[in-house]
XYZ file of C-alpha atoms in Angstrom:
756
model
C -9.607 -8.447 -68.814
C -13.318 -8.867 -69.560
C -14.904 -10.320 -72.651
C -16.562 -7.970 -75.098
C -20.402 -8.066 -75.108
C -21.780 -10.639 -77.526
C -18.459 -12.443 -77.799
C -18.882 -15.372 -75.440
C -15.720 -17.477 -74.987
C -15.951 -20.672 -77.041
C -15.522 -23.961 -75.218
C -12.792 -26.274 -76.548
C -14.899 -29.358 -75.800
C -16.777 -29.523 -79.138
C -13.407 -29.665 -80.895
C -12.157 -32.255 -78.435
C -15.307 -34.311 -79.070
C -14.721 -34.147 -82.825
C -11.109 -35.177 -82.286
C -12.194 -38.121 -80.139
C -14.588 -39.164 -82.863
C -11.787 -38.946 -85.432
C -9.450 -41.208 -83.447
C -12.132 -43.554 -82.117
C -10.443 -46.545 -83.760
C -7.419 -46.061 -81.524
C -9.612 -46.734 -78.498
C -9.536 -50.387 -79.553
C -5.793 -50.432 -78.975
C -4.624 -52.229 -75.841
C -2.485 -49.173 -75.092
C -5.516 -46.858 -75.040
C -7.837 -45.866 -72.252
C -10.569 -43.260 -72.293
C -8.458 -40.922 -70.187
C -5.437 -41.274 -72.486
C -7.665 -40.692 -75.520
C -9.091 -37.528 -73.900
C -5.593 -36.257 -73.194
C -4.527 -37.045 -76.751
C -7.601 -35.317 -78.194
C -6.967 -32.187 -76.135
C -3.307 -32.137 -77.172
C -4.346 -32.416 -80.834
C -6.649 -29.406 -80.498
C -3.913 -27.350 -78.828
C -1.401 -28.477 -81.454
C -3.597 -27.294 -84.312
C -4.368 -24.023 -82.568
C -0.665 -23.142 -82.366
C 0.365 -24.470 -85.758
C -0.027 -21.139 -87.595
C 2.360 -19.400 -85.233
C 4.949 -22.143 -85.607
C 4.774 -21.937 -89.400
C 5.254 -18.162 -89.246
C 8.216 -18.638 -86.928
C 9.685 -21.182 -89.358
C 9.353 -18.650 -92.186
C 11.292 -16.049 -90.206
C 13.944 -18.511 -89.070
C 14.473 -19.788 -92.586
C 14.847 -16.280 -94.041
C 17.621 -15.574 -91.561
C 19.416 -18.895 -92.073
C 22.396 -19.708 -94.288
C 20.514 -22.507 -96.023
C 18.012 -20.017 -97.465
C 20.818 -18.696 -99.669
C 21.531 -22.124 -101.163
C 19.879 -23.022 -104.458
C 17.338 -25.826 -104.477
C 19.093 -29.066 -105.373
C 17.809 -32.584 -104.845
C 19.281 -36.004 -104.260
C 16.929 -38.900 -104.930
C 18.200 -42.092 -103.318
C 16.148 -45.186 -104.015
C 16.513 -48.229 -101.784
C 16.291 -51.606 -103.524
C 15.212 -54.343 -101.119
C 14.395 -58.028 -101.252
C 11.583 -59.460 -103.332
C 9.314 -60.761 -100.585
C 7.142 -63.546 -101.892
C 4.141 -63.851 -101.811
C 3.819 -60.072 -101.317
C 5.958 -59.431 -104.411
C 6.734 -61.367 -107.530
C 10.225 -62.837 -107.642
C 12.413 -60.572 -109.759
C 10.075 -57.588 -109.468
C 12.692 -55.330 -107.868
C 15.022 -55.879 -110.817
C 12.231 -55.280 -113.314
C 11.199 -52.034 -111.609
C 14.768 -50.736 -111.523
C 15.064 -51.545 -115.223
C 11.787 -49.713 -115.932
C 13.018 -46.640 -114.080
C 16.378 -46.624 -115.837
C 14.774 -46.957 -119.243
C 11.866 -44.553 -118.824
C 12.295 -42.016 -116.026
C 13.610 -38.682 -117.333
C 16.561 -36.822 -115.905
C 15.633 -33.937 -113.597
C 17.516 -30.671 -113.569
C 19.271 -30.128 -110.262
C 18.542 -33.676 -109.061
C 21.191 -36.331 -108.574
C 20.019 -39.947 -108.589
C 21.575 -42.636 -106.437
C 20.752 -46.201 -105.389
C 21.175 -48.342 -102.292
C 21.218 -52.126 -102.742
C 19.844 -53.091 -99.363
C 20.725 -56.521 -97.930
C 19.556 -58.638 -100.833
C 19.567 -62.182 -99.434
C 19.560 -63.946 -102.795
C 23.160 -63.568 -103.957
C 22.265 -64.239 -107.584
C 19.557 -61.579 -107.526
C 21.905 -59.112 -105.821
C 24.518 -59.719 -108.511
C 21.891 -59.237 -111.229
C 20.766 -55.897 -109.775
C 24.330 -54.655 -109.272
C 25.184 -55.717 -112.808
C 22.257 -53.707 -114.124
C 23.254 -50.589 -112.184
C 26.874 -50.879 -113.314
C 25.871 -51.390 -116.931
C 23.872 -48.136 -116.798
C 26.699 -46.246 -115.050
C 24.614 -45.641 -111.939
C 26.048 -44.528 -108.626
C 25.103 -46.885 -105.827
C 26.027 -48.171 -102.395
C 25.635 -51.777 -101.252
C 24.581 -52.777 -97.755
C 25.439 -56.489 -97.751
C 23.562 -59.343 -96.139
C 26.121 -61.078 -93.914
C 25.174 -64.547 -92.743
C 27.514 -64.471 -89.735
C 25.952 -61.228 -88.507
C 22.451 -62.567 -89.085
C 23.210 -65.792 -87.226
C 23.817 -63.860 -84.002
C 20.290 -62.434 -83.975
C 17.786 -64.397 -81.943
C 14.011 -64.511 -82.015
C 12.109 -62.019 -79.890
C 10.397 -64.568 -77.680
C 12.325 -63.303 -74.667
C 10.402 -60.023 -74.932
C 7.036 -61.697 -74.355
C 5.566 -63.036 -71.146
C 4.917 -66.774 -71.062
C 1.175 -66.231 -71.394
C 1.628 -64.481 -74.738
C 3.678 -67.217 -76.393
C 2.631 -69.932 -78.822
C 2.203 -72.759 -76.324
C -0.135 -70.844 -74.029
C -3.856 -70.636 -74.737
C -3.544 -66.891 -75.336
C -0.675 -67.423 -77.745
C -2.666 -69.700 -80.064
C -4.303 -66.851 -81.916
C -5.725 -67.285 -85.375
C -6.200 -65.105 -88.422
C -4.543 -61.687 -88.563
C -3.526 -61.862 -84.917
C -1.603 -65.038 -85.645
C 0.229 -63.285 -88.470
C 1.084 -60.361 -86.206
C 2.454 -62.770 -83.594
C 4.625 -64.589 -86.115
C 6.082 -61.344 -87.437
C 6.634 -59.940 -83.956
C 8.707 -62.867 -82.716
C 10.855 -62.410 -85.840
C 11.119 -58.663 -85.327
C 14.873 -58.382 -84.716
C 15.628 -60.669 -87.649
C 13.255 -58.628 -89.808
C 15.065 -55.428 -88.773
C 18.350 -56.847 -90.024
C 17.163 -58.487 -93.248
C 14.740 -55.855 -94.509
C 16.638 -52.961 -92.886
C 14.037 -50.406 -93.977
C 14.869 -47.564 -91.645
C 18.531 -48.471 -91.452
C 18.775 -47.990 -95.213
C 16.735 -44.770 -95.067
C 19.145 -43.372 -92.501
C 22.069 -44.462 -94.674
C 20.437 -42.583 -97.552
C 20.108 -39.428 -95.434
C 23.769 -39.677 -94.451
C 24.839 -40.055 -98.091
C 22.678 -37.186 -99.345
C 23.338 -34.696 -96.559
C 25.995 -32.270 -97.739
C 25.390 -33.116 -101.389
C 21.985 -31.506 -101.886
C 19.588 -29.127 -100.183
C 16.643 -31.524 -100.395
C 17.077 -35.174 -99.467
C 14.814 -37.886 -100.874
C 15.388 -41.290 -99.129
C 12.749 -43.191 -101.091
C 11.690 -46.769 -101.711
C 13.190 -48.528 -104.699
C 9.825 -48.898 -106.425
C 9.202 -45.127 -106.659
C 8.899 -43.669 -110.155
C 8.712 -39.939 -110.897
C 7.139 -38.599 -114.039
C 8.655 -35.351 -115.321
C 5.510 -33.371 -114.531
C 5.311 -34.882 -111.049
C 8.863 -33.802 -110.220
C 8.158 -30.315 -111.535
C 5.167 -30.037 -109.182
C 7.386 -31.089 -106.294
C 9.999 -28.489 -107.212
C 7.374 -25.752 -107.600
C 5.830 -26.483 -104.209
C 9.226 -26.415 -102.501
C 10.230 -23.183 -104.266
C 7.002 -21.623 -103.023
C 7.382 -22.733 -99.405
C 11.060 -23.434 -98.762
C 10.635 -22.466 -95.111
C 8.789 -25.744 -94.530
C 11.599 -28.257 -93.903
C 9.593 -31.311 -94.960
C 7.516 -32.268 -97.958
C 5.295 -35.315 -98.198
C 4.685 -36.782 -101.625
C 1.556 -38.967 -101.849
C 1.934 -42.265 -103.686
C -0.237 -43.732 -106.422
C -0.410 -47.521 -106.477
C 0.266 -48.796 -110.027
C -0.663 -52.257 -111.319
C 0.683 -51.767 -114.855
C 3.912 -49.806 -115.232
C 3.212 -49.184 -118.915
C 0.469 -46.723 -117.926
C 3.169 -44.325 -116.774
C 4.473 -43.986 -120.319
C 1.388 -41.919 -121.154
C 2.458 -38.325 -120.506
C -1.086 -37.340 -119.576
C -1.567 -40.149 -117.067
C -2.102 -38.962 -113.490
C -3.652 -41.510 -111.123
C -5.145 -40.606 -107.754
C -2.301 -40.432 -105.231
C -3.726 -41.394 -101.837
C -1.248 -43.924 -100.456
C 1.275 -43.547 -97.637
C 3.608 -40.777 -98.877
C 7.328 -40.567 -99.402
C 9.128 -37.844 -97.427
C 11.564 -35.123 -98.511
C 13.882 -33.630 -95.880
C 15.647 -30.284 -96.023
C 19.357 -30.763 -95.427
C 19.401 -28.799 -92.155
C 16.895 -31.155 -90.496
C 18.251 -33.705 -88.034
C 15.523 -36.326 -87.716
C 16.462 -39.945 -88.358
C 14.089 -42.838 -88.872
C 13.614 -45.027 -85.804
C 15.355 -48.306 -86.607
C 13.275 -50.182 -84.034
C 10.371 -50.115 -86.497
C 10.634 -52.944 -89.022
C 9.097 -53.744 -92.367
C 5.405 -54.484 -92.062
C 5.031 -52.527 -88.843
C 5.063 -48.826 -89.720
C 8.723 -48.036 -90.368
C 7.897 -44.875 -92.310
C 4.672 -44.143 -90.473
C 6.571 -43.587 -87.214
C 8.196 -40.591 -88.947
C 4.829 -39.386 -90.245
C 3.490 -39.544 -86.696
C 6.439 -37.525 -85.401
C 6.042 -34.935 -88.133
C 2.299 -34.676 -87.487
C 1.295 -35.796 -90.985
C -2.364 -36.902 -90.744
C -3.675 -39.932 -92.587
C -5.358 -43.301 -92.329
C -2.369 -44.487 -90.282
C -3.738 -42.451 -87.364
C -6.604 -44.921 -87.173
C -4.514 -48.092 -87.244
C -5.003 -50.473 -84.350
C -2.004 -51.180 -82.151
C -1.124 -54.679 -80.976
C -0.190 -55.366 -77.378
C 3.488 -55.748 -78.294
C 3.721 -52.654 -80.516
C 5.864 -49.762 -79.398
C 3.842 -46.891 -77.934
C 3.356 -44.309 -80.654
C 6.041 -41.608 -80.703
C 5.268 -38.091 -79.554
C 5.170 -35.292 -82.093
C 8.499 -33.657 -82.785
C 9.148 -30.008 -81.927
C 8.879 -29.158 -85.643
C 5.746 -31.244 -86.238
C 3.364 -29.688 -88.727
C 6.094 -27.933 -90.684
C 5.457 -29.866 -93.875
C 3.627 -29.441 -97.145
C 2.157 -31.829 -99.656
C 4.007 -31.731 -102.932
C 3.255 -33.460 -106.228
C 2.893 -37.221 -106.440
C 4.947 -40.341 -107.051
C 4.052 -43.683 -108.584
C 4.520 -46.899 -106.646
C 5.511 -49.373 -109.326
C 3.921 -52.774 -109.866
C 4.561 -55.403 -107.191
C 3.775 -58.240 -109.579
C 0.723 -59.046 -107.448
C -2.004 -56.837 -108.904
C -4.777 -58.543 -106.908
C -3.156 -57.189 -103.749
C -3.171 -53.600 -104.943
C -6.830 -52.959 -105.726
C -9.640 -51.954 -103.359
C -10.420 -52.940 -99.793
C -10.179 -56.644 -100.583
C -6.691 -56.118 -101.907
C -5.773 -54.078 -98.839
C -6.761 -56.874 -96.452
C -5.084 -59.529 -98.589
C -2.004 -57.329 -98.800
C -1.620 -57.286 -95.029
C -1.892 -61.072 -94.831
C 0.558 -61.668 -97.677
C 3.002 -59.163 -96.206
C 3.056 -60.985 -92.866
C 3.551 -64.271 -94.683
C 6.352 -62.755 -96.746
C 8.169 -61.595 -93.612
C 7.879 -65.027 -92.013
C 8.966 -66.822 -95.183
C 11.980 -64.557 -95.736
C 13.190 -64.769 -92.135
C 12.676 -68.534 -92.044
C 14.597 -68.847 -95.297
C 17.501 -66.945 -93.721
C 17.318 -69.086 -90.580
C 17.443 -72.252 -92.681
C 20.419 -70.890 -94.571
C 22.240 -70.057 -91.321
C 21.615 -73.569 -89.978
C 22.537 -75.217 -93.283
C 25.973 -73.590 -93.167
C 26.703 -75.558 -89.988
C 24.734 -78.719 -90.690
C 26.519 -81.921 -91.643
C 23.963 -84.736 -91.793
C 26.688 -87.366 -91.396
C 28.007 -85.891 -88.149
C 26.902 -87.281 -84.776
C 24.467 -85.020 -82.957
C 24.090 -86.647 -79.534
C 27.259 -88.673 -79.060
C 30.634 -86.960 -79.173
C 33.107 -88.016 -81.849
C 36.148 -87.269 -79.685
C 34.687 -89.084 -76.677
C 34.206 -92.222 -78.783
C 37.717 -91.920 -80.172
C 39.159 -91.869 -76.637
C 36.743 -94.398 -75.116
C 39.339 -97.187 -75.219
C 40.992 -95.604 -72.185
C 38.051 -96.414 -69.889
C 38.340 -100.148 -69.275
C 35.420 -100.292 -66.820
C 32.957 -98.785 -69.311
C 34.364 -100.984 -72.075
C 33.561 -104.121 -70.059
C 29.972 -102.891 -69.701
C 29.819 -102.219 -73.434
C 31.169 -105.642 -74.366
C 28.643 -107.367 -72.068
C 25.715 -105.300 -73.370
C 26.740 -105.882 -76.985
C 26.925 -109.620 -76.362
C 23.350 -109.599 -75.075
C 22.215 -107.549 -78.078
C 23.814 -110.054 -80.463
C 21.627 -112.789 -78.963
C 18.379 -110.886 -79.660
C 16.399 -109.986 -82.742
C 15.955 -108.958 -85.396
C 12.527 -107.576 -84.488
C 9.488 -106.674 -86.573
C 6.021 -105.230 -86.041
C 4.804 -108.536 -87.456
C 5.972 -110.286 -84.272
C 3.256 -108.933 -81.982
C 0.480 -111.207 -80.770
C -2.095 -108.444 -81.003
C -3.253 -106.319 -83.921
C -3.847 -102.614 -84.470
C -7.501 -101.530 -84.879
C -6.758 -101.058 -88.596
C -6.204 -104.797 -89.032
C -2.869 -104.137 -90.784
C -0.122 -106.148 -89.030
C 2.509 -103.630 -90.192
C 0.808 -100.830 -88.286
C 2.525 -100.076 -84.992
C 0.191 -100.738 -82.045
C 0.325 -99.961 -78.345
C -2.592 -99.202 -75.979
C -2.501 -96.115 -73.755
C -0.821 -97.244 -70.508
C -3.031 -95.322 -68.065
C -6.468 -95.866 -69.657
C -8.750 -98.569 -68.270
C -12.195 -99.972 -69.061
C -14.963 -97.913 -67.445
C -16.286 -100.130 -64.602
C -19.692 -98.443 -64.821
C -20.336 -99.533 -68.418
C -21.017 -103.105 -69.572
C -18.622 -102.869 -72.503
C -16.149 -100.684 -70.579
C -16.233 -98.047 -73.323
C -15.031 -95.411 -73.574
C -11.963 -96.093 -71.429
C -11.214 -93.800 -68.480
C -7.884 -92.475 -67.223
C -6.080 -93.479 -64.029
C -2.886 -91.441 -64.030
C 0.062 -93.417 -62.684
C -1.714 -96.818 -62.795
C -0.369 -98.851 -65.703
C -2.489 -101.310 -67.642
C -0.850 -104.783 -67.511
C 1.285 -105.461 -70.560
C 2.008 -101.793 -71.308
C 5.256 -101.542 -69.343
C 8.496 -102.335 -71.137
C 9.614 -105.982 -71.023
C 6.830 -107.163 -68.702
C 4.643 -110.212 -69.335
C 1.927 -109.367 -71.835
C 3.929 -106.676 -73.606
C 4.545 -109.136 -76.446
C 0.986 -108.429 -77.601
C 2.102 -104.945 -78.618
C 5.049 -103.268 -80.324
C 6.495 -100.979 -77.663
C 9.016 -103.414 -76.129
C 10.338 -104.597 -79.493
C 10.709 -100.995 -80.731
C 12.781 -100.174 -77.655
C 14.951 -103.218 -78.288
C 15.598 -101.929 -81.807
C 16.646 -98.533 -80.481
C 18.801 -99.759 -77.613
C 20.383 -102.841 -79.181
C 21.222 -101.054 -82.425
C 22.858 -98.261 -80.457
C 24.877 -100.575 -78.220
C 26.038 -102.579 -81.238
C 26.971 -99.444 -83.185
C 28.987 -98.144 -80.229
C 30.677 -101.549 -79.866
C 31.548 -101.656 -83.562
C 33.057 -98.171 -83.260
C 34.857 -98.460 -79.931
C 35.676 -102.173 -79.644
C 35.923 -102.984 -83.315
C 34.298 -106.100 -84.698
C 32.416 -106.387 -87.954
C 29.854 -108.770 -86.441
C 28.452 -105.996 -84.243
C 27.753 -103.800 -87.257
C 26.268 -106.674 -89.270
C 23.711 -107.509 -86.591
C 22.855 -103.839 -86.041
C 22.172 -103.537 -89.770
C 19.790 -106.516 -89.544
C 17.830 -104.719 -86.801
C 17.550 -101.535 -88.876
C 16.474 -103.372 -92.033
C 13.829 -105.502 -90.349
C 12.080 -102.621 -88.584
C 12.486 -99.752 -91.050
C 13.612 -100.936 -94.496
C 12.460 -104.399 -95.605
C 9.014 -103.965 -97.254
C 7.908 -107.343 -95.894
C 8.625 -106.638 -92.234
C 8.965 -102.887 -91.744
C 6.687 -100.718 -89.647
C 4.364 -98.470 -91.611
C 5.712 -94.889 -91.240
C 3.174 -93.517 -88.770
C 2.068 -93.778 -85.144
C -1.617 -93.804 -85.878
C -2.252 -96.522 -83.294
C 0.238 -95.557 -80.594
C -1.382 -95.249 -77.165
C -4.895 -96.084 -78.291
C -7.616 -95.181 -75.795
C -10.399 -97.580 -76.641
C -13.646 -95.788 -77.383
C -11.891 -92.493 -78.139
C -10.909 -90.903 -81.479
C -12.243 -93.841 -83.530
C -9.759 -96.067 -81.696
C -6.792 -94.155 -83.105
C -3.879 -93.109 -80.937
C -3.677 -89.850 -79.049
C -0.929 -87.265 -79.198
C 0.676 -89.011 -76.240
C 1.715 -91.870 -78.504
C 4.144 -89.728 -80.499
C 6.578 -89.971 -77.608
C 7.180 -93.661 -78.317
C 9.638 -92.711 -81.059
C 11.401 -90.208 -78.789
C 14.699 -92.147 -78.852
C 15.493 -91.286 -82.460
C 17.918 -88.747 -80.991
C 20.480 -91.429 -80.092
C 19.302 -94.173 -82.476
C 19.999 -92.020 -85.543
C 23.565 -91.537 -84.337
C 23.777 -95.338 -84.214
C 22.564 -95.518 -87.814
C 25.256 -92.999 -88.797
C 27.926 -95.148 -87.157
C 26.652 -98.310 -88.862
C 26.543 -96.563 -92.242
C 30.204 -95.655 -91.805
C 31.074 -99.354 -91.640
C 29.576 -99.958 -95.086
C 27.210 -102.764 -94.032
C 24.217 -100.671 -95.082
C 24.368 -100.134 -98.829
C 23.118 -97.207 -100.876
C 19.719 -98.813 -101.414
C 19.328 -99.365 -97.663
C 20.343 -95.787 -96.976
C 17.823 -94.404 -99.455
C 15.033 -96.630 -98.143
C 15.677 -95.646 -94.538
C 15.635 -91.950 -95.385
C 12.466 -92.438 -97.403
C 10.857 -94.020 -94.336
C 11.851 -91.043 -92.187
C 10.563 -88.632 -94.816
C 7.197 -90.395 -94.995
C 6.965 -90.416 -91.216
C 7.615 -86.659 -91.110
C 4.919 -86.110 -93.738
C 2.505 -87.952 -91.447
C 3.591 -85.807 -88.491
C 2.815 -82.696 -90.544
C -0.835 -83.648 -91.036
C -1.826 -85.995 -88.201
C -4.151 -84.574 -85.511
C -2.289 -86.653 -82.912
C 0.976 -84.997 -83.909
C -0.611 -81.550 -83.565
C -1.748 -82.502 -80.065
C 1.794 -83.495 -79.134
C 3.222 -80.357 -80.718
C 0.995 -78.030 -78.685
C 1.456 -79.910 -75.428
C 2.900 -77.790 -72.626
C 4.259 -80.879 -70.846
C 7.075 -83.319 -71.604
C 5.121 -84.521 -74.646
C 5.903 -81.266 -76.429
C 9.566 -81.398 -75.464
C 10.018 -84.914 -76.795
C 8.103 -83.999 -79.950
C 10.667 -81.246 -80.608
C 13.520 -83.630 -79.803
C 12.188 -86.190 -82.264
C 11.700 -83.685 -85.083
C 15.096 -82.067 -84.491
C 16.856 -85.440 -84.520
C 15.254 -86.488 -87.787
C 15.915 -83.061 -89.303
C 19.643 -83.290 -88.596
C 19.741 -86.758 -90.152
C 17.866 -85.677 -93.288
C 19.671 -82.334 -93.562
C 16.442 -80.384 -93.085
C 17.811 -77.030 -91.945
C 14.428 -75.302 -92.217
C 12.854 -77.672 -89.694
C 15.848 -77.357 -87.380
C 15.497 -73.596 -87.369
C 11.824 -73.862 -86.485
C 12.542 -76.308 -83.671
C 15.039 -73.818 -82.240
C 12.238 -71.242 -82.124
C 9.623 -73.637 -80.763
C 11.974 -74.827 -78.012
C 12.392 -71.281 -76.741
C 8.657 -70.662 -76.774
C 8.098 -74.007 -75.083
C 10.559 -73.299 -72.271
C 8.530 -70.263 -71.271
C 5.368 -72.383 -71.133
C 6.952 -75.152 -69.036
C 9.285 -73.427 -66.570
C 7.621 -71.530 -63.719
C 8.885 -68.372 -62.031
C 10.876 -70.398 -59.478
C 12.436 -72.691 -62.107
C 10.109 -75.634 -61.414
C 8.058 -77.622 -63.933
C 4.439 -77.302 -62.700
C 2.920 -79.645 -65.271
C 5.258 -82.452 -64.252
C 4.977 -81.779 -60.515
C 1.198 -82.168 -60.746
C 1.560 -85.802 -61.876
C 1.297 -88.790 -59.521
C 5.052 -89.370 -59.990
C 6.444 -85.839 -59.935
C 10.053 -86.772 -59.140
C 10.174 -89.150 -62.084
C 8.532 -86.759 -64.528
C 10.649 -83.762 -63.527
C 13.842 -85.714 -64.248
C 12.349 -87.358 -67.335
C 11.398 -83.991 -68.851
C 14.736 -82.371 -68.120
C 16.511 -85.308 -69.745
C 14.451 -84.518 -72.841
C 15.420 -80.853 -72.656
C 19.137 -81.543 -72.254
C 19.085 -83.997 -75.167
C 17.332 -81.405 -77.324
C 19.923 -78.806 -76.340
C 22.642 -81.219 -77.480
C 21.076 -81.878 -80.856
C 20.606 -78.148 -81.477
C 24.140 -77.387 -80.351
C 25.387 -79.630 -83.161
C 24.338 -76.873 -85.592
C 25.482 -73.986 -83.418
C 22.149 -73.226 -81.727
C 22.810 -72.578 -78.036
C 19.617 -73.447 -76.170
C 21.553 -73.952 -72.951
C 21.918 -70.247 -72.256
C 18.550 -69.028 -73.541
C 16.406 -67.205 -70.981
C 12.749 -66.229 -71.119
C 11.375 -62.755 -70.456
C 11.251 -63.763 -66.799
C 14.959 -64.694 -66.817
C 14.382 -68.445 -66.772
C 15.660 -71.263 -68.917
C 17.032 -74.767 -68.975
C 19.893 -74.019 -66.579
C 17.539 -72.426 -64.041
C 15.268 -75.485 -64.209
C 18.269 -77.741 -63.539
C 19.205 -75.608 -60.532
C 15.675 -75.960 -59.166
C 15.712 -79.732 -59.578
C 19.065 -80.156 -57.861
C 18.045 -77.872 -54.987
C 14.767 -79.758 -54.437
C 15.907 -83.324 -55.068
C 15.417 -84.404 -51.453
C 12.587 -82.078 -50.410
C 9.294 -83.991 -50.155
C 7.280 -80.771 -49.747
C 8.091 -79.873 -53.354
C 8.413 -83.371 -54.826
C 6.815 -86.409 -53.268
C 9.149 -89.045 -51.884
C 8.508 -91.681 -54.562
C 11.251 -94.224 -55.142
C 13.514 -93.408 -58.060
C 16.990 -94.486 -59.050
C 19.239 -91.920 -57.305
C 21.789 -92.179 -60.133
C 19.249 -90.646 -62.531
C 20.242 -87.210 -61.320
C 23.904 -87.687 -62.258
C 23.616 -86.871 -65.989
C 21.677 -83.714 -65.131
C 24.233 -82.715 -62.501
C 27.025 -83.027 -65.034
C 25.091 -80.820 -67.441
C 24.649 -78.206 -64.756
C 28.350 -78.371 -63.909
C 29.231 -77.880 -67.582
C 26.887 -74.969 -68.253
C 26.467 -73.149 -64.933
C 28.391 -74.595 -61.980
C 27.673 -71.625 -59.706
C 25.499 -72.674 -56.784
C 25.881 -76.433 -57.263
C 25.640 -78.402 -53.995
C 29.122 -79.375 -52.748
C 30.178 -82.967 -53.274
C 27.553 -83.761 -55.908
C 30.143 -84.327 -58.616
C 31.522 -87.301 -56.695
C 28.515 -89.517 -57.401
C 28.965 -92.924 -58.999
C 27.989 -93.476 -62.622
C 26.494 -96.260 -64.639
C 26.339 -96.569 -68.408
C 22.810 -97.926 -68.966
C 19.515 -96.880 -67.381
C 15.979 -98.113 -67.898
C 14.596 -96.596 -71.123
C 11.717 -94.975 -69.203
C 14.292 -92.693 -67.610
C 15.131 -91.084 -70.990
C 18.886 -91.534 -70.608
C 20.680 -92.820 -73.690
C 22.814 -95.973 -73.538
C 26.411 -95.094 -72.655
C 25.386 -91.489 -72.185
C 28.851 -90.678 -70.773
C 30.072 -90.424 -74.392
C 27.562 -87.706 -75.276
C 28.267 -84.171 -76.450
C 28.719 -81.620 -73.693
């Protein structure tokens, strides 16, 4: 067939170019390449070219269908969700429902229904249900169930180690940081906010009860004239199975009481489905990340959402459905006031809205996490030692002899105070804790030796525990407080004897409670590197309080004896609270927090231990998240710990770090958080790291043959046997045990009585 003269065949490329120009923003997406954009642009041109024929076919199909003989009826189901502060004002959902019930007219042929969708605040849920019942409204409740929520983990196992918080790439700022925080809470968000789950529930309820199904947000308000325009459009084009109803963003609900009021409706629309359609919303898309837009994409509804930028961890955009394009715009709907009018107006409001929405998701999920932890948190319960093991300890006469001897030595020492040191912190305050950095030496090339330089593995004299010269600083005395208090508390519990508890109480009072002798609640001068950071301590110094994890159990045991009164108890908790406030703002603490080595692990252990003691469920929940992100940053593909193996004492540091990890797993397990079995996206975790250590214990090519106490491995072997015995070397469980190790080995006194 030849072309007619003067009718040259038009090239599709100008249209493709215009399409590329229209979607140019998508080229910024990490999923996009020029070739994929070209393919997409060409598909868009072909889609539009064939749309007229598909609409005509839909008209014919509809005319021949049974549904065409059914009268137009509607079912409007509004979904009432959580007030998400700071995106919404607290109580705004209730107020909007009340406004609708008092002001929205009845619509002929339209049944109204409500879904109360996983309201976390039980009082607010009861208030909303009470309102609906008082107005004789039909509704369905989708409950928030704490036990179901508790089973949902964070989504860190979906991200590669390089994308997580403790990698350089993971430390994003601004909007990208908000996107990261919401992504790692994605599964929790899906449960709590349940946007598309509730929309699908609405479709299931409405299907069979009406011809046109309206699964809409709870803040949608329809004026009488707006509904009539929707009905008229549908009556005119009933062959189109979908209608999209643009939204108008309202900052003052009272404006809607003016019958002549009609604002510009340009926001993301609500969708109406004909009853014979089968599409469901994709429940993988959560609040804040295009839960309704994924349906608009499938239906081919154009809008600003086509130009949104995708993040690396977003789902690839869905393909158009077979019936894409078979929709019409119909009327308008008001989006009622959010209680945050500054977020609703103009481009500035749009940007601020995105930020506040991300923050609202994080805050709501974290609130639920704290609630889940709180249900299992008993601040008086031991978190490292095992209550049953202590109750049955009298059966082990060998260990009891060790305990009695150690307790006798502890009775002969102390009490200790920061005032006892021969030296002085750079602040000049004798109650400030002070300890120089152990591996930092005067610079031999400078007359004054400043600033100090590092020699990893070479200790400065007087910085090792118990050695001559250590009396100038506080580190040795602090360790005595931790260890002696713990031994005495265990002796008072297992052996009996009021004198053990009395002396332990003296140790606690002198170091933490008595205003005359106590340590100031900070580590501002821990591991000072002279000439650096204005002679304040580095993040490495935070580790010097790492042993709170067993010491706080000792305090619990001593408190049970009654030798610490209410005033002592309050003062000690006040000290811990002040110390945590310092950790929240101190640059050194931030350095420790972001460390991808053992420093970060022991930071988490310290915060988790204090949180259990103070009943801080919110902090415990966060530590559970951070620990999972941190595992991915520390454990390599083969299960090794590269940061520790690069040190001058790799064998020591590998064991030291894993002792920190196993202690953290114990503390978290006390509130039902199972870190033991967590695995990263690469299938690695604490158990896999233990397997690597055991397999490489005696292999100098992977760990240098430095001299270490061979019994140090025994606690880790027992942990491996308890949590994953498959593949353990034969005979390893026959090793000898000892109850007390050097504190530098991070093994608690009488560790055999620990939780499994």
